[in-house]
């Protein structure tokens, strides 16, 4: 049976006081905590395996609550994510859950809490990629690094100019807003690796640096070197990432 090796870490960076990122890998979650050494886990692919990152919105109190809620909710439904519609339904459910939790704090500090989410569902022979917001999923292979997710950000030449705004997220407003998750399916072959990360990694580091590190290092070492490079670049935001490798039986 094929299996997946997941190497992950989460760190607040050098500027933010709180880590508002969360991560899920199968039943395991890492919510608003601090790790500098990658945690490596091995999962059989007998049932769908979900690996995802969630970035609580900066500037909106309760981002850490929203991202943790989404990570734990995805972990609970992961075994049933057997197709694109199931993934869309799960993301919609997460959006409603964040909105409901914020609504329960109507007028309070968490009333507009929100989060991004980006992840993969691994099954033998196929990979489902999903995201809402600007956290990312890459494929890392012999032909280099390829972005598989879709950034929900204003275009660079828009009136907003360079911006960290997201055009959709889970929660993030006092009134309910539906989301349209980006979900795609592609073949999955043993030996292929994926990089999942929040924008605390991709904003300070260009894709060329990510590609170089992924080419030079395996699994946990790649995760550590990516984190180290983001910190060396100023660590302006929370940094959460997972390197996922699929291997033969």
Coordinates of N, CA, C and O in Angstrom, one line a residue, residues 29 32 57 71 85 96 105 113 116 118-119 121 157 195 213 227:
X29 N -3.4 17.6 14.4 CA -3.5 19.0 14.2 C -2.5 19.7 15.0 O -2.0 19.3 16.0
X32 N -2.0 27.0 16.3 CA -1.5 28.2 17.0 C -0.4 27.9 18.0 O -0.4 28.4 19.1
X57 N -6.8 35.3 9.7 CA -6.6 36.7 9.1 C -6.0 37.6 10.1 O -6.4 37.8 11.2
X71 N -9.0 23.6 11.0 CA -8.1 22.5 11.0 C -8.7 21.3 11.7 O -8.7 20.1 11.2
X85 N -16.7 17.1 -5.0 CA -17.9 17.6 -4.3 C -17.8 17.5 -2.8 O -18.2 18.4 -2.1
X96 N -19.3 27.9 7.2 CA -20.5 28.1 8.0 C -20.1 28.0 9.5 O -20.6 28.7 10.4
X105 N -20.5 35.5 18.8 CA -19.8 36.6 19.5 C -20.1 37.9 18.9 O -19.3 38.8 18.8
X113 N -13.8 37.3 12.8 CA -12.6 36.4 12.6 C -12.7 35.6 11.3 O -13.8 35.3 10.8
X116 N -7.8 31.6 5.9 CA -7.6 31.0 4.6 C -7.6 29.5 4.9 O -7.5 29.0 6.0
X118 N -5.7 25.9 2.6 CA -5.2 25.3 1.4 C -4.7 23.9 1.7 O -4.1 23.7 2.8
X119 N -5.1 23.0 0.9 CA -4.7 21.6 1.2 C -4.8 20.6 0.1 O -5.1 21.0 -1.0
X121 N -5.9 16.4 -0.7 CA -6.5 15.1 -0.3 C -5.7 14.0 -1.2 O -5.8 14.0 -2.4
X157 N -2.2 44.5 -10.9 CA -2.4 45.8 -11.6 C -3.7 46.5 -11.3 O -4.1 47.4 -11.9
X195 N 4.3 20.9 -1.6 CA 4.6 21.9 -0.5 C 3.4 22.7 -0.3 O 2.8 23.3 -1.2
X213 N 15.4 25.1 -2.7 CA 15.4 24.3 -1.4 C 14.8 23.0 -1.6 O 15.3 22.0 -1.1
X227 N 11.8 27.2 6.4 CA 11.5 28.1 7.5 C 12.7 29.0 7.8 O 12.5 30.2 8.0

